Coordinates of C-alpha atoms and ligand atoms in Angstrom, one line a residue:
M1 CA -76.2 -63.0 -24.3
S2 CA -77.2 -65.4 -21.5
R3 CA -80.6 -67.0 -21.5
E4 CA -83.4 -65.6 -19.5
L5 CA -83.8 -66.9 -15.9
S6 CA -86.7 -69.3 -15.4
L7 CA -88.7 -69.9 -12.2
A8 CA -87.0 -73.3 -11.9
D9 CA -83.6 -71.4 -11.9
I10 CA -84.8 -69.1 -9.2
F11 CA -85.7 -72.1 -7.0
Q12 CA -82.5 -73.8 -7.8
I13 CA -80.6 -70.7 -6.6
G14 CA -82.8 -70.3 -3.6
Y15 CA -82.4 -73.9 -2.3
Y16 CA -79.2 -74.3 -0.3
W17 CA -80.3 -77.7 1.2
E18 CA -77.8 -79.8 -0.8
T19 CA -75.0 -77.4 0.1
K20 CA -75.5 -77.8 3.8
I21 CA -76.0 -81.6 3.5
L22 CA -72.7 -82.0 1.8
L23 CA -70.9 -79.6 4.2
T24 CA -72.3 -81.4 7.2
A25 CA -71.2 -84.8 5.8
V26 CA -67.7 -83.5 5.3
S27 CA -67.7 -81.9 8.8
L28 CA -68.8 -85.2 10.3
D29 CA -66.2 -86.9 8.2
I30 CA -68.7 -89.5 7.0
F31 CA -66.9 -90.4 3.8
S32 CA -63.7 -91.5 5.6
V33 CA -65.8 -94.2 7.4
F34 CA -66.2 -96.1 4.1
Q35 CA -62.7 -96.1 2.5
G36 CA -63.5 -98.6 -0.2
Q37 CA -65.9 -100.6 2.1
S38 CA -69.7 -100.8 2.3
Q39 CA -71.3 -99.9 5.6
T40 CA -74.9 -99.8 7.0
V41 CA -76.3 -96.6 8.6
N42 CA -75.9 -98.2 12.0
Q43 CA -72.2 -98.9 11.5
V44 CA -71.6 -95.4 10.3
A45 CA -73.6 -94.0 13.2
E46 CA -71.7 -96.1 15.7
Q47 CA -68.3 -95.0 14.4
R48 CA -69.1 -91.3 14.4
A49 CA -71.4 -91.4 17.5
L50 CA -74.4 -90.1 15.5
N51 CA -78.2 -90.5 15.6
P52 CA -79.0 -93.4 13.1
R53 CA -82.5 -92.1 12.2
A54 CA -81.2 -88.6 11.4
L55 CA -78.1 -89.9 9.7
E56 CA -80.2 -92.2 7.4
W57 CA -82.0 -89.2 5.9
V58 CA -78.7 -87.4 5.3
M59 CA -77.1 -90.5 3.7
N60 CA -80.1 -91.1 1.4
A61 CA -79.8 -87.5 0.2
L62 CA -76.1 -88.0 -0.4
V63 CA -76.9 -91.0 -2.6
A64 CA -79.3 -88.8 -4.6
M65 CA -76.5 -86.2 -4.8
R66 CA -74.2 -89.0 -6.2
V67 CA -71.5 -88.9 -3.5
L68 CA -72.7 -92.1 -2.0
N69 CA -74.0 -95.4 -3.5
K70 CA -76.7 -97.5 -1.9
S71 CA -77.3 -101.2 -2.4
D72 CA -79.9 -102.8 -0.3
K73 CA -79.0 -101.5 3.2
E74 CA -75.4 -100.9 2.5
Y75 CA -73.8 -97.6 1.5
S76 CA -70.4 -96.9 -0.1
N77 CA -68.5 -93.9 -1.5
T78 CA -68.8 -93.1 -5.2
P79 CA -65.4 -92.8 -6.9
V80 CA -65.4 -89.0 -6.7
A81 CA -66.1 -89.1 -2.9
E82 CA -63.4 -91.8 -2.4
K83 CA -60.9 -89.6 -4.2
Y84 CA -61.6 -86.2 -2.8
L85 CA -63.6 -86.5 0.4
V86 CA -61.7 -89.2 2.4
K87 CA -59.4 -87.6 4.9
G88 CA -55.8 -88.6 4.3
A89 CA -56.4 -89.2 0.6
S90 CA -53.7 -87.5 -1.4
E91 CA -56.3 -85.4 -3.2
Y92 CA -58.5 -84.6 -0.2
V93 CA -60.3 -81.2 -0.7
G94 CA -62.4 -81.4 2.4
H95 CA -60.6 -78.5 4.1
L96 CA -61.9 -76.1 1.5
L97 CA -65.4 -77.3 2.2
L98 CA -64.8 -77.1 6.0
L99 CA -63.8 -73.5 5.5
H100 CA -67.1 -72.8 3.8
D101 CA -69.0 -74.6 6.6
S102 CA -67.1 -72.6 9.2
E103 CA -68.4 -69.4 7.4
W104 CA -72.0 -70.6 7.4
N105 CA -73.0 -68.5 10.4
H106 CA -71.5 -65.3 8.8
W107 CA -73.6 -65.9 5.8
G108 CA -76.6 -66.3 8.1
K109 CA -76.0 -62.7 9.1
L110 CA -76.0 -61.3 5.6
E111 CA -79.3 -59.6 6.1
D112 CA -77.9 -57.7 9.2
T113 CA -74.8 -56.8 7.2
V114 CA -76.9 -55.4 4.4
R115 CA -79.0 -53.4 6.9
T116 CA -76.1 -52.0 8.9
G117 CA -73.1 -52.2 6.5
R118 CA -71.2 -54.0 9.3
S119 CA -69.7 -57.4 8.8
P120 CA -70.1 -60.0 11.6
V121 CA -66.3 -60.6 11.7
S122 CA -63.4 -58.4 12.7
Q123 CA -60.6 -60.7 11.3
H124 CA -60.1 -63.0 8.4
V125 CA -59.6 -66.8 8.6
F126 CA -55.8 -66.7 8.4
E127 CA -55.9 -64.7 11.6
T128 CA -58.8 -66.4 13.4
Q129 CA -58.2 -70.0 12.4
P130 CA -54.6 -70.3 11.2
E131 CA -54.7 -74.1 11.3
L132 CA -57.8 -74.3 9.0
G133 CA -56.3 -71.4 6.9
A134 CA -53.1 -73.4 6.5
H135 CA -55.0 -76.6 5.5
V136 CA -57.0 -74.5 3.0
L137 CA -53.7 -73.3 1.5
T138 CA -52.6 -76.9 1.1
V139 CA -55.7 -77.6 -1.0
L140 CA -55.2 -74.3 -3.0
D141 CA -51.6 -75.2 -3.4
R142 CA -52.4 -78.6 -5.0
I143 CA -55.1 -77.0 -7.2
G144 CA -52.8 -74.1 -8.0
R145 CA -49.6 -76.0 -8.9
G146 CA -50.6 -76.3 -12.5
S147 CA -51.6 -72.7 -12.7
G148 CA -48.3 -71.5 -11.0
V149 CA -46.3 -73.3 -13.7
G150 CA -48.4 -71.7 -16.5
L151 CA -48.1 -68.3 -14.8
A152 CA -44.3 -68.5 -14.5
Q153 CA -44.1 -69.2 -18.3
R154 CA -46.5 -66.5 -19.3
L155 CA -44.7 -63.8 -17.3
Q156 CA -41.3 -64.2 -19.1
L157 CA -39.1 -63.5 -16.1
Q158 CA -35.8 -64.2 -17.8
G159 CA -33.2 -61.9 -16.3
A160 CA -35.0 -61.4 -13.0
K161 CA -32.9 -62.4 -10.0
R162 CA -35.0 -61.6 -6.9
M163 CA -38.7 -62.0 -6.4
L164 CA -40.9 -60.9 -3.5
D165 CA -44.2 -62.8 -3.1
V166 CA -46.4 -60.7 -0.8
G167 CA -48.8 -62.9 1.2
G168 CA -47.3 -65.8 -0.7
G169 CA -49.2 -68.5 1.2
A170 CA -48.0 -72.0 0.7
G171 CA -45.3 -70.8 -1.6
T172 CA -47.0 -72.2 -4.7
N173 CA -46.0 -69.4 -7.0
A174 CA -42.5 -68.8 -5.6
I175 CA -41.7 -72.5 -6.0
A176 CA -43.1 -72.6 -9.6
F177 CA -41.3 -69.4 -10.5
C178 CA -37.9 -70.6 -9.1
R179 CA -38.3 -73.9 -10.9
A180 CA -39.0 -72.2 -14.2
Y181 CA -36.1 -69.6 -13.8
P182 CA -32.9 -71.2 -12.4
D183 CA -31.3 -67.8 -11.7
L184 CA -34.3 -66.6 -9.6
T185 CA -34.4 -66.5 -5.8
A186 CA -37.6 -65.6 -3.9
T187 CA -38.8 -64.2 -0.6
V188 CA -42.2 -65.3 0.6
F189 CA -43.6 -62.7 3.0
D190 CA -46.6 -63.9 5.1
L191 CA -48.0 -64.2 8.6
P192 CA -45.9 -66.4 10.9
Q193 CA -48.6 -69.0 11.4
T194 CA -49.0 -69.4 7.6
L195 CA -45.3 -69.7 7.0
K196 CA -45.2 -72.9 9.2
V197 CA -47.0 -74.6 6.3
T198 CA -45.0 -72.8 3.6
K199 CA -41.8 -74.1 5.2
T200 CA -42.8 -77.7 4.7
Y201 CA -43.7 -77.1 1.1
V202 CA -40.5 -75.2 0.3
E203 CA -38.5 -78.0 2.0
E204 CA -40.4 -80.7 0.1
A205 CA -39.6 -78.9 -3.2
G206 CA -35.9 -78.8 -2.3
M207 CA -36.0 -75.0 -2.5
S208 CA -34.9 -73.9 1.0
G209 CA -31.6 -72.6 -0.5
R210 CA -33.4 -70.3 -2.9
I211 CA -36.6 -69.3 -1.1
T212 CA -36.5 -67.2 2.0
L213 CA -39.4 -67.0 4.4
Q214 CA -40.1 -63.6 5.9
P215 CA -42.7 -63.6 8.7
G216 CA -44.7 -60.4 9.3
N217 CA -47.9 -58.5 8.8
F218 CA -47.7 -56.7 5.4
H219 CA -49.6 -53.7 6.7
Q220 CA -47.2 -53.1 9.6
D221 CA -43.8 -54.8 9.1
P222 CA -41.2 -53.7 6.6
F223 CA -40.2 -55.7 3.6
E224 CA -36.4 -56.2 3.3
G225 CA -34.2 -55.8 0.3
S226 CA -34.7 -54.8 -3.3
Y227 CA -36.5 -56.9 -5.9
D228 CA -36.8 -57.3 -9.7
V229 CA -40.3 -58.6 -9.5
A230 CA -43.0 -58.6 -6.9
L231 CA -46.2 -60.7 -6.9
M232 CA -49.5 -59.9 -5.0
S233 CA -51.7 -62.9 -5.7
D234 CA -55.1 -63.2 -4.1
I235 CA -54.4 -60.8 -1.2
L236 CA -56.2 -57.6 -2.2
H237 CA -59.7 -58.5 -1.0
Y238 CA -58.9 -58.8 2.7
Q239 CA -58.6 -55.0 3.0
D240 CA -60.0 -51.8 1.7
G241 CA -58.8 -49.8 -1.3
R242 CA -56.9 -47.2 0.7
T243 CA -54.9 -49.9 2.5
N244 CA -54.2 -51.6 -0.8
A245 CA -52.9 -48.4 -2.3
A246 CA -50.5 -48.1 0.6
L247 CA -49.4 -51.7 0.1
V248 CA -48.7 -51.1 -3.6
E249 CA -46.7 -48.0 -2.7
K250 CA -44.7 -50.0 -0.1
V251 CA -43.9 -52.7 -2.7
Y252 CA -42.9 -50.0 -5.2
Q253 CA -40.3 -48.8 -2.7
H254 CA -38.7 -52.2 -2.8
L255 CA -38.5 -52.6 -6.5
G256 CA -35.3 -51.9 -8.4
H257 CA -35.1 -49.9 -11.7
E258 CA -37.7 -51.4 -14.2
G259 CA -38.9 -53.7 -11.5
R260 CA -42.3 -55.3 -12.1
L261 CA -45.3 -55.7 -9.8
I262 CA -47.8 -58.3 -10.9
I263 CA -51.2 -58.3 -9.2
K264 CA -53.3 -61.4 -9.7
D265 CA -56.8 -61.4 -8.3
R266 CA -60.5 -61.8 -9.0
F267 CA -61.3 -58.5 -10.5
L268 CA -64.8 -57.2 -11.4
D269 CA -65.5 -55.5 -14.7
P270 CA -66.3 -51.8 -14.6
S271 CA -70.0 -52.4 -14.2
R272 CA -69.2 -54.7 -11.2
T273 CA -71.8 -57.2 -12.4
S274 CA -69.4 -59.6 -14.0
P275 CA -67.7 -62.2 -13.9
A276 CA -70.7 -63.8 -12.2
W277 CA -68.5 -65.9 -9.8
T278 CA -66.7 -62.8 -8.7
T279 CA -69.9 -60.9 -7.9
A280 CA -70.9 -63.6 -5.5
F281 CA -67.4 -63.8 -4.2
A282 CA -67.6 -60.1 -3.4
V283 CA -70.6 -60.8 -1.1
H284 CA -68.6 -63.6 0.5
I285 CA -65.9 -61.1 1.2
L286 CA -68.5 -58.6 2.5
V287 CA -69.6 -61.0 5.2
N288 CA -66.3 -62.7 5.9
T289 CA -63.9 -59.8 6.3
E290 CA -64.2 -56.5 8.2
Q291 CA -63.1 -54.1 5.5
G292 CA -62.4 -56.3 2.5
Q293 CA -63.9 -56.0 -1.0
C294 CA -63.4 -57.0 -4.6
F295 CA -61.9 -54.4 -6.9
T296 CA -61.8 -53.5 -10.6
I297 CA -58.6 -53.4 -12.7
E298 CA -59.1 -49.7 -13.0
E299 CA -58.8 -49.2 -9.2
T300 CA -55.6 -51.3 -9.2
R301 CA -54.3 -49.2 -12.0
Q302 CA -54.9 -46.0 -10.0
W303 CA -53.0 -47.4 -7.0
M304 CA -50.1 -48.2 -9.3
E305 CA -50.2 -44.8 -10.9
Q306 CA -50.2 -43.0 -7.5
A307 CA -47.3 -45.1 -6.3
G308 CA -45.3 -44.0 -9.3
F309 CA -45.3 -46.9 -11.7
R310 CA -44.3 -45.8 -15.2
T311 CA -46.4 -48.2 -17.2
M312 CA -49.4 -50.5 -16.5
E313 CA -50.9 -53.2 -18.5
E314 CA -53.8 -55.7 -18.1
L315 CA -52.1 -59.0 -18.7
E316 CA -55.4 -61.0 -18.4
P317 CA -58.9 -59.6 -18.4
C318 CA -60.3 -59.4 -14.8
A319 CA -57.4 -61.5 -13.5
M320 CA -54.0 -59.9 -13.8
V321 CA -52.4 -56.5 -14.1
Q322 CA -48.7 -55.5 -14.2
G323 CA -47.0 -52.3 -13.4
T324 CA -43.4 -51.5 -14.3
K325 CA -41.3 -49.0 -12.3
Ligands
LIG401 C1 -55.8 -66.5 -0.4 S1 -54.2 -66.7 0.3 C2 -53.2 -66.4 -1.2 C3 -51.9 -67.1 -1.1 C4 -51.0 -67.0 -2.3 N1 -50.6 -65.6 -2.6 C5 -51.6 -67.6 -3.5 O1 -52.0 -67.0 -4.5 O2 -51.7 -68.9 -3.5 C6 -53.9 -65.1 1.2 C7 -52.6 -65.1 1.9 O3 -52.4 -63.8 2.5 C8 -51.8 -63.9 3.7 N2 -52.1 -62.7 4.5 C9 -53.4 -62.2 4.8 N3 -53.2 -61.1 5.5 C10 -51.9 -60.9 5.7 C11 -51.2 -59.9 6.4 N4 -51.8 -58.9 7.0 N5 -49.8 -60.0 6.3 C12 -49.2 -61.0 5.7 N6 -49.9 -62.0 5.0 C13 -51.2 -61.9 5.1 C14 -52.5 -65.2 4.3 O4 -51.7 -65.8 5.4 C15 -52.5 -66.1 3.1 O5 -51.3 -66.8 2.9

């Protein structure tokens, strides 16, 4: 049982100031100015064409937030900022934060959305800002590489020859699965603009001979061929349940005898009040997609049943479900 909320907790939740200070600093690319060096406010202001008086308040807050250090009048990055927030650093995660910043105005309209039921957007980020979407995928790819390897081992895909990764993004899972199973070949189906990024990752991994890229919109365009295993990882929440049911049915048609569909996502428990992160993510989806939402494992199970899957099992609570044809 979690502890009771205090007034201090309520204020902590209600104050978004530090969030916007950090997002603004990333958007202005302040951390890249330092790169191992100390700089005064005026030097940073000059390099980024900013107002020194306003910038100083922001930089002082960043010191208190432990992303900058300050000594006398000179500021520098803390190790964590140097590693993750300097553009061009191998572990740069700024693109993910830039995505959050670009969604700031949508969140500002949450009250309207709750009144009207209408989201302020009509398309998701991979359609509206493919370049930012692609950069975000590179960050997710880096974070996900470890998890892709673990997932490949857990799924026990010995014997599978062909895999379809629906909305496969940067190809993280297809690459990890092909590495783990030498007899496996994969098709990554995704929007053409996303596949530009996927191509570079697949080439870098030396997997161009085993991973095929199929451009298309998974709602409209046909999949090709027959597969032993299909993966739908983090793609359910961009559309409504009826559309997902149709997508599951479409994948079913392309699976061979005893073919497996693995759906990996952020599912809610039956009460829809847990896991806590996913309940907030569901509101994020509410304001940042036109029809999207978060689902329960039970809903996914129903789509699989309707499509004709013979057996279904929850492989990981609130995270992964598998159907077998
Ligand atoms: C959050 S990413 C997940 C990527 C990958 N499956 C993973 O788990 O890392 C969602 C992916 O779905 C793709 N996508 C979204 N809508 C699509 C559509 N209508 N047709 C094809 N791909 C789509 C996006 O381009 C993006 O690569």
